[in-house]
Short mmCIF file of C-alpha atoms and ligand atoms in Angstrom, two decimals:
data_model
loop_
_atom_site.label_atom_id
_atom_site.label_comp_id
_atom_site.label_asym_id
_atom_site.label_seq_id
_atom_site.Cartn_x
_atom_site.Cartn_y
_atom_site.Cartn_z
CA MET A 66 -65.92 56.71 84.01
CA THR A 67 -66.67 54.41 81.11
CA TYR A 68 -69.02 51.60 81.85
CA LEU A 69 -67.83 48.19 80.82
CA PHE A 70 -70.93 46.36 81.61
CA LEU A 71 -73.75 48.87 81.66
CA ARG A 72 -74.57 51.32 78.95
CA GLN A 73 -74.40 54.96 79.96
CA GLU A 74 -78.08 54.85 80.87
CA GLU A 75 -77.60 52.77 83.94
CA THR A 76 -80.97 51.07 83.81
CA ASP A 77 -80.42 49.49 80.39
CA MET A 78 -80.33 45.73 80.46
CA ILE A 79 -76.94 44.34 79.62
CA ASP A 80 -76.27 42.25 76.60
CA ILE A 81 -74.20 39.78 78.59
CA HIS A 82 -73.01 37.78 75.57
CA ASN A 83 -71.61 40.92 74.05
CA ARG A 84 -70.15 41.94 77.40
CA LEU A 85 -68.39 38.59 77.88
CA SER A 86 -66.74 38.87 74.50
CA GLN A 87 -64.83 41.95 75.73
CA PRO A 88 -61.93 41.82 78.19
CA PHE A 89 -62.66 42.37 81.86
CA ALA A 90 -60.63 44.70 84.07
CA ALA A 91 -59.87 44.87 87.78
CA CYS A 92 -60.82 48.07 89.59
CA ILE A 93 -58.89 50.51 91.77
CA ASN A 94 -60.29 53.92 92.71
CA ASN A 95 -63.22 53.40 90.32
CA GLU A 96 -60.72 53.14 87.43
CA TRP A 97 -60.65 49.98 85.36
CA ILE A 98 -57.19 48.41 85.51
CA TYR A 99 -55.96 46.46 82.51
CA SER A 100 -52.76 44.47 82.31
CA PRO A 101 -50.86 42.71 79.56
CA ILE A 102 -50.65 39.78 81.97
CA CYS A 103 -54.03 38.10 82.26
CA PHE A 104 -55.47 34.76 83.29
CA ASP A 105 -58.30 32.79 81.75
CA VAL A 106 -61.66 32.30 83.37
CA THR A 107 -63.02 28.95 82.23
CA ASN A 108 -66.42 27.33 82.12
CA PRO A 109 -66.28 24.13 84.22
CA ALA A 110 -69.13 22.63 82.18
CA THR A 111 -67.25 22.79 78.89
CA GLY A 112 -63.63 23.61 79.70
CA GLU A 113 -63.86 26.62 77.36
CA THR A 114 -62.34 30.00 78.15
CA ILE A 115 -65.06 32.56 78.86
CA THR A 116 -62.84 35.63 78.98
CA THR A 117 -59.63 36.87 80.61
CA VAL A 118 -58.98 39.15 83.57
CA PRO A 119 -55.82 40.98 84.67
CA ASN A 120 -53.42 39.00 86.80
CA LEU A 121 -52.43 41.62 89.34
CA GLY A 122 -49.80 41.38 92.06
CA ILE A 123 -48.18 43.06 95.02
CA ALA A 124 -47.81 46.57 93.54
CA GLU A 125 -51.48 46.83 92.52
CA THR A 126 -52.61 45.41 95.85
CA GLU A 127 -50.64 48.12 97.66
CA GLN A 128 -52.10 50.71 95.31
CA ALA A 129 -55.63 49.45 96.07
CA ILE A 130 -55.00 49.59 99.83
CA GLU A 131 -53.73 53.15 99.50
CA ALA A 132 -56.80 54.12 97.47
CA ALA A 133 -59.03 52.55 100.13
CA ALA A 134 -57.12 54.33 102.91
CA THR A 135 -57.55 57.71 101.20
CA ALA A 136 -61.25 57.05 100.55
CA PHE A 137 -61.73 56.04 104.19
CA GLU A 138 -61.02 59.62 105.29
CA SER A 139 -64.19 60.89 103.61
CA TRP A 140 -66.35 57.72 103.49
CA SER A 141 -66.04 57.07 107.22
CA ILE A 142 -67.62 60.45 108.02
CA THR A 143 -70.56 60.19 105.63
CA THR A 144 -73.86 59.79 107.42
CA PRO A 145 -75.37 56.32 107.71
CA LYS A 146 -78.30 57.62 105.69
CA GLU A 147 -76.03 58.61 102.78
CA ARG A 148 -74.41 55.16 102.81
CA SER A 149 -77.81 53.52 103.08
CA LYS A 150 -79.07 55.33 99.98
CA ILE A 151 -76.14 54.14 97.84
CA LEU A 152 -76.46 50.58 99.13
CA HIS A 153 -80.16 50.59 98.44
CA LYS A 154 -79.56 51.73 94.89
CA TRP A 155 -76.92 49.02 94.50
CA PHE A 156 -79.46 46.45 95.70
CA LEU A 157 -81.99 47.64 93.12
CA LEU A 158 -79.43 47.51 90.30
CA ILE A 159 -78.28 44.00 91.26
CA THR A 160 -81.89 42.84 91.33
CA GLU A 161 -82.61 44.47 88.00
CA HIS A 162 -79.61 42.71 86.42
CA THR A 163 -80.34 39.30 87.91
CA GLU A 164 -80.46 37.51 84.56
CA ALA A 165 -77.10 38.79 83.33
CA ILE A 166 -75.34 38.11 86.64
CA ALA A 167 -76.91 34.65 87.00
CA HIS A 168 -75.92 33.72 83.47
CA THR A 169 -72.34 34.83 84.12
CA MET A 170 -72.32 32.87 87.37
CA THR A 171 -73.43 29.65 85.69
CA LEU A 172 -70.74 30.13 83.06
CA GLU A 173 -67.88 30.71 85.50
CA GLN A 174 -69.01 28.54 88.40
CA GLY A 175 -71.17 25.84 86.85
CA LYS A 176 -74.25 25.86 89.10
CA PRO A 177 -77.69 25.40 87.51
CA ILE A 178 -79.18 28.66 86.26
CA ALA A 179 -82.14 28.47 88.67
CA GLU A 180 -79.71 28.22 91.59
CA ALA A 181 -77.66 31.09 90.15
CA ARG A 182 -80.77 33.29 90.04
CA GLY A 183 -81.49 32.27 93.63
CA GLU A 184 -77.96 33.24 94.63
CA VAL A 185 -78.24 36.68 93.01
CA SER A 186 -81.39 37.27 95.02
CA TYR A 187 -79.79 35.90 98.21
CA GLY A 188 -76.62 37.94 97.58
CA ALA A 189 -78.65 41.09 96.95
CA SER A 190 -80.57 40.51 100.18
CA PHE A 191 -77.37 41.27 102.16
CA VAL A 192 -77.07 44.60 100.38
CA GLU A 193 -80.69 45.43 101.18
CA TRP A 194 -80.36 44.27 104.79
CA PHE A 195 -77.20 46.25 105.49
CA ALA A 196 -78.61 49.31 103.70
CA GLU A 197 -81.06 49.30 106.61
CA GLU A 198 -78.64 48.19 109.32
CA ALA A 199 -76.27 51.06 108.35
CA LYS A 200 -78.65 53.29 110.32
CA ARG A 201 -78.55 51.13 113.44
CA SER A 202 -74.95 51.17 114.64
CA TYR A 203 -76.04 52.28 118.09
CA GLY A 204 -73.65 53.00 120.92
CA GLU A 205 -74.94 52.90 124.48
CA THR A 206 -75.09 55.01 127.60
CA ILE A 207 -73.82 53.23 130.69
CA PRO A 208 -75.16 53.92 134.19
CA SER A 209 -72.23 55.59 135.91
CA PRO A 210 -70.68 54.15 139.08
CA ALA A 211 -69.32 57.59 139.99
CA ALA A 212 -71.10 60.90 140.55
CA GLY A 213 -69.82 63.52 138.10
CA LYS A 214 -68.94 61.01 135.40
CA ARG A 215 -70.95 60.14 132.32
CA LEU A 216 -70.08 56.90 130.52
CA PHE A 217 -71.04 55.99 126.98
CA THR A 218 -69.86 54.22 123.84
CA ILE A 219 -69.88 55.14 120.18
CA LYS A 220 -69.41 52.83 117.19
CA GLN A 221 -67.01 53.83 114.45
CA PRO A 222 -65.94 52.12 111.22
CA ILE A 223 -62.82 50.09 111.84
CA GLY A 224 -60.88 51.17 108.72
CA VAL A 225 -59.72 49.55 105.50
CA VAL A 226 -61.05 46.00 105.12
CA ALA A 227 -59.43 43.19 103.13
CA ALA A 228 -62.01 40.69 101.88
CA ILE A 229 -60.96 37.35 100.40
CA THR A 230 -63.72 35.19 98.95
CA PRO A 231 -64.12 31.66 97.54
CA TRP A 232 -65.55 30.44 94.23
CA ASN A 233 -68.62 28.51 95.41
CA PHE A 234 -70.89 31.58 95.82
CA PRO A 235 -69.42 34.23 93.52
CA VAL A 236 -72.05 36.84 94.46
CA ALA A 237 -73.26 36.01 97.96
CA MET A 238 -69.83 35.52 99.55
CA VAL A 239 -68.86 38.91 98.15
CA THR A 240 -71.95 40.90 99.18
CA ARG A 241 -72.01 39.28 102.62
CA LYS A 242 -68.69 41.02 103.33
CA LEU A 243 -68.90 44.18 101.23
CA ALA A 244 -72.38 45.29 102.23
CA PRO A 245 -71.77 45.40 106.01
CA ALA A 246 -68.28 46.86 105.56
CA ILE A 247 -69.55 49.67 103.32
CA ALA A 248 -72.62 50.19 105.53
CA ALA A 249 -70.37 50.59 108.57
CA GLY A 250 -68.32 53.31 106.80
CA CYS A 251 -65.32 51.11 105.96
CA THR A 252 -63.56 50.93 102.60
CA VAL A 253 -62.61 47.61 101.02
CA VAL A 254 -60.05 45.79 98.92
CA LEU A 255 -61.61 42.58 97.61
CA LYS A 256 -59.75 39.62 96.16
CA PRO A 257 -62.31 37.27 94.66
CA ALA A 258 -61.40 33.67 93.86
CA ALA A 259 -59.49 33.37 90.59
CA GLU A 260 -62.03 30.78 89.36
CA THR A 261 -64.97 33.24 89.61
CA PRO A 262 -63.92 36.90 89.37
CA LEU A 263 -66.54 37.94 86.78
CA CYS A 264 -69.56 38.23 89.06
CA ALA A 265 -67.52 40.36 91.47
CA LEU A 266 -66.54 42.69 88.62
CA LEU A 267 -70.14 42.97 87.48
CA LEU A 268 -71.10 43.87 91.06
CA MET A 269 -68.34 46.50 91.05
CA GLU A 270 -69.74 48.10 87.96
CA LEU A 271 -73.20 48.22 89.48
CA ALA A 272 -71.76 49.70 92.69
CA ILE A 273 -70.19 52.52 90.68
CA ALA A 274 -73.47 53.06 88.86
CA ALA A 275 -75.18 53.23 92.26
CA GLY A 276 -72.91 56.14 93.18
CA LEU A 277 -70.25 54.48 95.32
CA PRO A 278 -67.42 57.03 95.55
CA LYS A 279 -63.96 56.19 94.28
CA GLY A 280 -61.73 54.07 96.46
CA VAL A 281 -64.56 52.74 98.66
CA LEU A 282 -64.43 49.40 96.86
CA ASN A 283 -61.41 48.10 94.94
CA ILE A 284 -61.05 44.69 93.32
CA ILE A 285 -57.78 42.87 92.75
CA THR A 286 -58.03 39.89 90.38
CA SER A 287 -55.08 37.55 90.70
CA THR A 288 -53.88 33.97 90.63
CA ALA A 289 -51.06 34.97 93.01
CA ALA A 290 -53.31 34.43 96.04
CA ALA A 291 -50.47 33.90 98.52
CA ALA A 292 -48.58 37.05 97.49
CA VAL A 293 -51.70 39.24 97.39
CA GLY A 294 -52.90 37.67 100.66
CA LYS A 295 -49.58 38.45 102.31
CA VAL A 296 -49.88 42.14 101.45
CA LEU A 297 -53.51 42.27 102.58
CA THR A 298 -52.72 40.66 105.93
CA THR A 299 -49.53 42.57 106.73
CA HIS A 300 -50.12 46.09 105.37
CA PRO A 301 -50.48 48.45 108.34
CA SER A 302 -53.37 50.39 106.73
CA VAL A 303 -55.59 47.30 106.64
CA LYS A 304 -57.44 47.03 109.94
CA LYS A 305 -59.69 44.05 109.31
CA VAL A 306 -59.50 40.85 107.30
CA SER A 307 -62.66 38.96 106.40
CA PHE A 308 -62.02 35.58 104.82
CA THR A 309 -64.18 32.71 103.62
CA GLY A 310 -62.35 29.58 102.49
CA SER A 311 -60.40 26.63 103.76
CA THR A 312 -59.34 26.20 107.38
CA GLU A 313 -55.75 25.78 106.22
CA VAL A 314 -55.63 29.18 104.47
CA GLY A 315 -57.63 30.78 107.31
CA LYS A 316 -54.97 29.71 109.82
CA LEU A 317 -52.23 31.12 107.60
CA LEU A 318 -54.04 34.45 107.26
CA MET A 319 -54.52 34.62 111.02
CA GLU A 320 -50.82 34.00 111.55
CA GLN A 321 -49.89 36.68 109.01
CA SER A 322 -52.38 39.16 110.50
CA ALA A 323 -50.78 38.77 113.93
CA SER A 324 -47.87 41.07 113.03
CA THR A 325 -50.23 44.07 112.86
CA LEU A 326 -52.96 42.55 115.04
CA LYS A 327 -55.84 42.93 112.62
CA LYS A 328 -59.43 42.18 113.53
CA LEU A 329 -60.48 38.95 111.82
CA SER A 330 -63.61 37.19 110.63
CA LEU A 331 -62.93 33.66 109.44
CA GLU A 332 -65.62 31.54 107.85
CA LEU A 333 -63.83 28.24 107.27
CA GLY A 334 -64.54 24.62 106.42
CA GLY A 335 -67.27 22.47 107.90
CA ASN A 336 -68.16 18.81 108.34
CA ALA A 337 -71.90 19.05 108.88
CA PRO A 338 -73.75 16.13 110.48
CA LEU A 339 -77.39 15.59 109.50
CA ILE A 340 -79.25 13.36 111.94
CA VAL A 341 -82.55 11.64 111.17
CA PHE A 342 -84.20 10.36 114.35
CA ASP A 343 -86.79 7.57 114.39
CA ASP A 344 -89.54 10.09 115.11
CA ALA A 345 -88.75 12.29 112.08
CA ASP A 346 -91.19 13.06 109.30
CA ILE A 347 -89.58 11.17 106.39
CA ALA A 348 -90.83 13.47 103.64
CA VAL A 349 -89.51 16.54 105.48
CA ALA A 350 -86.18 14.84 106.27
CA VAL A 351 -85.61 13.67 102.69
CA SER A 352 -86.51 16.96 101.09
CA ALA A 353 -84.24 18.86 103.50
CA THR A 354 -81.41 16.34 103.01
CA MET A 355 -81.65 16.82 99.25
CA ALA A 356 -81.64 20.62 99.57
CA SER A 357 -78.75 20.69 102.00
CA LYS A 358 -76.61 18.07 100.28
CA PHE A 359 -77.06 18.78 96.59
CA ARG A 360 -77.20 22.58 96.40
CA ASN A 361 -74.34 23.72 94.19
CA ALA A 362 -73.48 20.04 93.48
CA GLY A 363 -72.57 19.63 97.15
CA GLN A 364 -70.03 22.45 97.08
CA THR A 365 -71.09 24.53 100.07
CA CYS A 366 -69.46 24.76 103.48
CA VAL A 367 -72.81 24.04 105.17
CA CYS A 368 -73.66 21.00 103.01
CA ALA A 369 -74.65 17.92 105.00
CA ASN A 370 -71.47 15.84 105.03
CA ARG A 371 -72.44 12.91 107.28
CA ILE A 372 -76.01 11.58 107.27
CA TYR A 373 -76.75 9.67 110.51
CA VAL A 374 -79.99 7.67 110.38
CA GLN A 375 -81.53 5.90 113.40
CA THR A 376 -82.16 2.16 113.04
CA GLY A 377 -85.98 2.32 113.23
CA ILE A 378 -86.35 4.73 110.27
CA TYR A 379 -83.31 3.66 108.29
CA TYR A 380 -84.88 1.56 105.51
CA PRO A 381 -87.94 3.73 104.81
CA TYR A 382 -85.79 6.90 104.80
CA ILE A 383 -83.20 5.36 102.44
CA GLU A 384 -85.90 4.18 100.05
CA VAL A 385 -87.44 7.66 99.68
CA LEU A 386 -83.99 9.27 99.55
CA LYS A 387 -82.80 6.92 96.80
CA ALA A 388 -85.88 7.68 94.69
CA ALA A 389 -85.24 11.43 95.07
CA VAL A 390 -81.54 11.13 94.21
CA GLU A 391 -82.30 9.08 91.10
CA LYS A 392 -84.43 11.95 89.78
CA LEU A 393 -81.53 14.42 89.77
CA VAL A 394 -80.20 15.41 86.36
CA THR A 395 -76.50 16.08 85.89
CA GLY A 396 -75.45 18.48 83.13
CA ASN A 397 -74.59 21.94 81.92
CA GLY A 398 -76.17 24.45 84.29
CA LEU A 399 -77.55 26.52 81.42
CA LEU A 400 -79.94 23.70 80.48
CA THR A 401 -83.15 24.22 82.39
CA ASP A 402 -83.66 20.61 83.50
CA THR A 403 -80.18 20.36 85.08
CA SER A 404 -80.16 19.95 88.85
CA ILE A 405 -76.45 19.09 89.32
CA GLY A 406 -73.74 21.04 87.49
CA PRO A 407 -70.06 20.18 87.14
CA LEU A 408 -67.55 20.38 89.98
CA ILE A 409 -65.34 23.44 89.89
CA ASN A 410 -62.14 21.75 88.65
CA ARG A 411 -60.31 18.44 88.17
CA GLU A 412 -58.79 18.55 91.64
CA ALA A 413 -62.28 18.78 93.18
CA LYS A 414 -63.50 15.81 91.13
CA ASP A 415 -60.42 13.72 91.95
CA LYS A 416 -60.95 14.40 95.63
CA VAL A 417 -64.53 13.10 95.52
CA ILE A 418 -63.44 10.01 93.57
CA ALA A 419 -60.73 9.35 96.16
CA PHE A 420 -63.37 9.55 98.93
CA ILE A 421 -65.52 6.97 97.12
CA LYS A 422 -62.61 4.58 96.57
CA ASP A 423 -61.37 4.89 100.16
CA ALA A 424 -64.88 4.30 101.53
CA GLU A 425 -65.44 1.27 99.27
CA ASN A 426 -62.09 -0.19 100.36
CA LYS A 427 -63.21 0.18 103.98
CA GLY A 428 -66.54 -1.59 103.46
CA ALA A 429 -68.99 1.10 102.24
CA LYS A 430 -71.62 0.29 99.60
CA ILE A 431 -72.80 2.44 96.70
CA ILE A 432 -76.59 2.19 96.49
CA ALA A 433 -77.37 4.97 93.99
CA GLY A 434 -75.41 6.77 91.30
CA ILE A 435 -72.72 5.34 89.12
CA PRO A 436 -69.75 7.64 89.58
CA ASP A 437 -68.19 8.23 86.18
CA THR A 438 -64.70 8.26 87.62
CA GLU A 439 -62.77 8.03 84.36
CA ALA A 440 -64.52 10.63 82.20
CA ASP A 441 -62.74 13.84 81.27
CA SER A 442 -65.70 15.98 82.25
CA LEU A 443 -66.06 17.50 85.72
CA TYR A 444 -69.42 15.86 86.40
CA ILE A 445 -70.07 13.42 89.22
CA HIS A 446 -73.46 11.74 89.23
CA PRO A 447 -75.19 12.14 92.61
CA THR A 448 -74.14 9.11 94.62
CA ILE A 449 -75.41 7.55 97.86
CA ILE A 450 -72.93 5.52 99.83
CA THR A 451 -74.02 3.53 102.90
CA ASN A 452 -72.35 1.53 105.69
CA CYS A 453 -70.06 4.50 106.34
CA THR A 454 -67.83 4.51 109.43
CA PRO A 455 -65.74 7.17 111.24
CA GLU A 456 -62.48 5.68 109.89
CA MET A 457 -63.30 6.65 106.31
CA ASP A 458 -61.75 9.82 104.86
CA LEU A 459 -65.17 11.20 103.94
CA SER A 460 -66.10 11.15 107.63
CA LYS A 461 -63.18 13.38 108.55
CA GLU A 462 -63.09 15.87 105.69
CA GLU A 463 -65.46 18.12 103.83
CA ILE A 464 -66.65 16.14 100.75
CA PHE A 465 -67.56 19.17 98.60
CA GLY A 466 -69.31 17.09 95.96
CA PRO A 467 -72.64 15.32 95.28
CA LEU A 468 -71.77 12.31 97.40
CA LEU A 469 -74.12 11.43 100.21
CA ALA A 470 -72.48 9.42 103.01
CA VAL A 471 -74.91 7.48 105.23
CA TYR A 472 -74.26 6.04 108.72
CA ILE A 473 -76.63 4.06 110.92
CA PHE A 474 -76.98 4.68 114.69
CA ASP A 475 -78.95 3.39 117.61
CA LYS A 476 -78.94 5.81 120.55
CA GLU A 477 -79.31 9.60 120.78
CA GLU A 478 -76.27 10.05 123.03
CA ASP A 479 -74.10 8.04 120.63
CA VAL A 480 -75.05 10.12 117.62
CA ILE A 481 -74.40 13.38 119.48
CA ALA A 482 -70.89 12.15 120.35
CA LEU A 483 -70.30 11.07 116.73
CA ALA A 484 -71.64 14.35 115.36
CA ASN A 485 -69.36 16.39 117.62
CA ASP A 486 -66.32 14.22 116.92
CA THR A 487 -64.70 16.62 114.44
CA PRO A 488 -62.50 19.70 114.73
CA TYR A 489 -65.15 21.61 112.73
CA GLY A 490 -68.30 23.31 114.03
CA LEU A 491 -70.11 25.18 111.28
CA ALA A 492 -73.60 23.76 110.65
CA ALA A 493 -75.58 20.74 111.89
CA TYR A 494 -79.05 19.50 111.03
CA PHE A 495 -81.47 17.12 112.70
CA PHE A 496 -84.96 15.82 112.18
CA THR A 497 -87.44 14.94 114.89
CA GLU A 498 -91.06 15.65 115.76
CA ASN A 499 -90.31 15.64 119.50
CA VAL A 500 -90.00 19.14 120.96
CA ARG A 501 -88.05 18.02 124.04
CA ARG A 502 -85.52 16.31 121.79
CA CYS A 503 -85.26 19.51 119.72
CA TYR A 504 -83.95 21.46 122.70
CA ARG A 505 -81.86 18.62 124.16
CA VAL A 506 -80.01 17.86 120.93
CA MET A 507 -79.69 21.47 119.76
CA GLU A 508 -78.02 22.48 123.02
CA GLN A 509 -75.50 19.64 122.87
CA LEU A 510 -74.35 20.03 119.27
CA ASP A 511 -71.11 22.05 119.08
CA TYR A 512 -72.04 23.96 115.95
CA GLY A 513 -72.50 27.65 115.19
CA MET A 514 -75.70 27.00 113.19
CA ILE A 515 -78.40 24.39 113.62
CA GLY A 516 -81.22 23.46 111.27
CA ILE A 517 -84.10 21.57 112.91
CA ASN A 518 -86.39 19.93 110.34
CA GLU A 519 -84.78 22.30 107.82
CA GLY A 520 -81.90 22.01 105.34
CA ILE A 521 -81.57 25.62 104.13
CA ILE A 522 -80.68 27.92 106.99
CA SER A 523 -78.81 30.91 105.53
CA HIS A 524 -80.60 34.25 105.48
CA ALA A 525 -79.37 37.85 105.53
CA GLU A 526 -81.35 38.34 108.75
CA ALA A 527 -79.60 35.47 110.60
CA PRO A 528 -76.05 35.22 112.00
CA PHE A 529 -73.95 32.91 109.82
CA GLY A 530 -70.73 31.61 111.36
CA GLY A 531 -68.99 28.71 112.99
CA MET A 532 -67.34 27.44 116.15
CA LYS A 533 -64.13 25.46 116.74
CA GLN A 534 -61.93 25.24 113.63
CA SER A 535 -64.75 26.46 111.39
CA GLY A 536 -63.69 29.94 112.46
CA PHE A 537 -65.27 32.91 114.18
CA GLY A 538 -67.19 36.07 113.41
CA LYS A 539 -70.74 36.40 112.11
CA GLU A 540 -72.01 37.40 108.70
CA GLY A 541 -75.50 38.73 108.08
CA SER A 542 -77.88 39.78 110.88
CA ARG A 543 -77.29 42.70 113.23
CA TYR A 544 -74.06 41.00 114.35
CA GLY A 545 -72.69 41.25 110.79
CA LEU A 546 -72.30 45.02 111.07
CA GLU A 547 -70.45 44.73 114.40
CA GLU A 548 -67.60 42.92 112.66
CA TYR A 549 -66.71 46.16 110.86
CA LEU A 550 -67.14 48.53 113.80
CA ALA A 551 -64.84 49.58 116.62
CA THR A 552 -66.47 50.36 119.96
CA LYS A 553 -65.08 53.51 121.53
CA TYR A 554 -65.78 54.06 125.21
CA VAL A 555 -66.01 57.63 126.43
CA CYS A 556 -65.85 58.84 130.04
CA LEU A 557 -66.97 62.44 130.45
CA ASN A 558 -66.29 64.33 133.66
CA THR A 559 -69.23 66.62 134.36
CA THR A 560 -68.05 67.95 137.74
CA GLU A 561 -67.83 71.67 138.08
CA TYR A 562 -64.81 72.70 140.15
CA LYS A 563 -65.46 76.05 141.82
CA ASN A 564 -62.68 78.19 143.38
P1 LIG B 1169 -60.97 26.61 98.29
O1 LIG B 1169 -60.36 25.29 98.56
O2 LIG B 1169 -62.42 26.70 98.54
O3 LIG B 1169 -60.56 27.22 96.97
P2 LIG B 1169 -59.13 28.37 99.55
O4 LIG B 1169 -58.99 28.65 101.01
O5 LIG B 1169 -57.98 27.77 98.86
O6 LIG B 1169 -60.44 27.52 99.44
O7 LIG B 1169 -59.52 29.69 98.76
C1 LIG B 1169 -60.43 30.67 99.22
C2 LIG B 1169 -59.92 32.05 98.82
O8 LIG B 1169 -58.65 32.23 99.43
C3 LIG B 1169 -59.69 32.21 97.32
O9 LIG B 1169 -59.96 33.57 96.97
C4 LIG B 1169 -58.21 31.92 97.17
O10 LIG B 1169 -57.64 32.54 96.03
C5 LIG B 1169 -57.67 32.56 98.44
N1 LIG B 1169 -56.38 32.04 98.89
C6 LIG B 1169 -55.85 30.82 98.71
N2 LIG B 1169 -54.63 30.74 99.26
C7 LIG B 1169 -54.38 31.97 99.83
C8 LIG B 1169 -53.29 32.54 100.56
N3 LIG B 1169 -52.22 31.85 100.84
N4 LIG B 1169 -53.42 33.82 100.97
C9 LIG B 1169 -54.52 34.53 100.69
N5 LIG B 1169 -55.58 34.06 100.01
C10 LIG B 1169 -55.51 32.80 99.59
#
């Protein structure tokens, strides 16, 4: 094994600039796979090519699945403690290489370097958590309804896992799937987003350095997402598909997986409401709105999409919010005072501009931010738009940009109906100092995750996942491991038959 990223002494810090000047490879069976056909990874802040990675296809995907299937035979019977040790070492190595990974992330994804460091730590926390949870895949004994029978269950790894991840969290979306799969005793073929494959490849290298045996994790880099996805969702050796991305692609993958009836986890789009009630603490509500809305320039599936503010608090809340938004600094994420990086690509920027134009045509008002709609760059200045209504496109779709859409409401029951009036059900937030309202509203919101007086809700210890067309399955928490386990029920006859 030659290390691409680490020096032979695995604890050496990486010279990431030097590393990025060399080509990157995909990985099958712990072997680096090069190809004459490559695609560019570009920096959204500058448009420059960072490096290239192999553009693999159907044949390599099949090869990776076969490697994972072979590795499953031995990996699935390792003890949880053995798996835990390797995961723990992986966690330590990721943590140790935070700077290099964060720097790479800012280059390929655009987020501010401080956020990138935060994501490395958050991403690593899944590896640490599941290193522990590996040891807790308990079955149960069941009180028997029949004398002479003993009933119990055992948990076993489900098999080869296909993981498909998006570009917005190049480390955390990857570790959130790989860590529980590997902890459970599964083996994995990962296809990271073509926009951000570098962090995944750095993680791969650290996994090998941590002692992960060959074939347990394989990475296919490709721009042929549909072709690779088709193999991953139809190959009979793949037993589980874990996907984070758009609802549209999630539905397609579910349809394709039906032919071999694979177990699925789908973490899809959202349309998060954020409700500020009259009795909210304004400072808390504004700071949480800012954190929820503007993290990663608004490109997260749990970002507040619709801000509903009650009439009595509307003007004071907007005033404090506007002052906070005007302090944000848009720019290259490597500059330390940047709080908003570029959007991921031109299509993403055009979509946000189209939302602004549609909303303005339907009567909305821009009260902060001057969207630079014509510039070549991928930046959008943080923008607040008020007088929003349900007819506007930004009310129906995920904005995925630093555009804050504000609505005004009068009654609690009206805002609950408005908040639930979407096919999505990922995350919702509300702000109130009234404990009775906390329970009442929380129970009526049709969302998989609720933040009360809080805008940042994701933690390795908590179950992340949606309802309705935001998908199903949980990531993180003790439920996260379950997604990669099959429950086997055993009935043992203990009767002695005597002649
Ligand atoms: P986004 O709009 O956030 O890019 P996508 O759902 O398009 O969301 O992409 C999420 C992940 O799914 C990426 O890794 C992408 O390459 C992959 N993907 C896109 N289309 C398909 C497909 N037809 N089959 C399998 N994977 C796909």
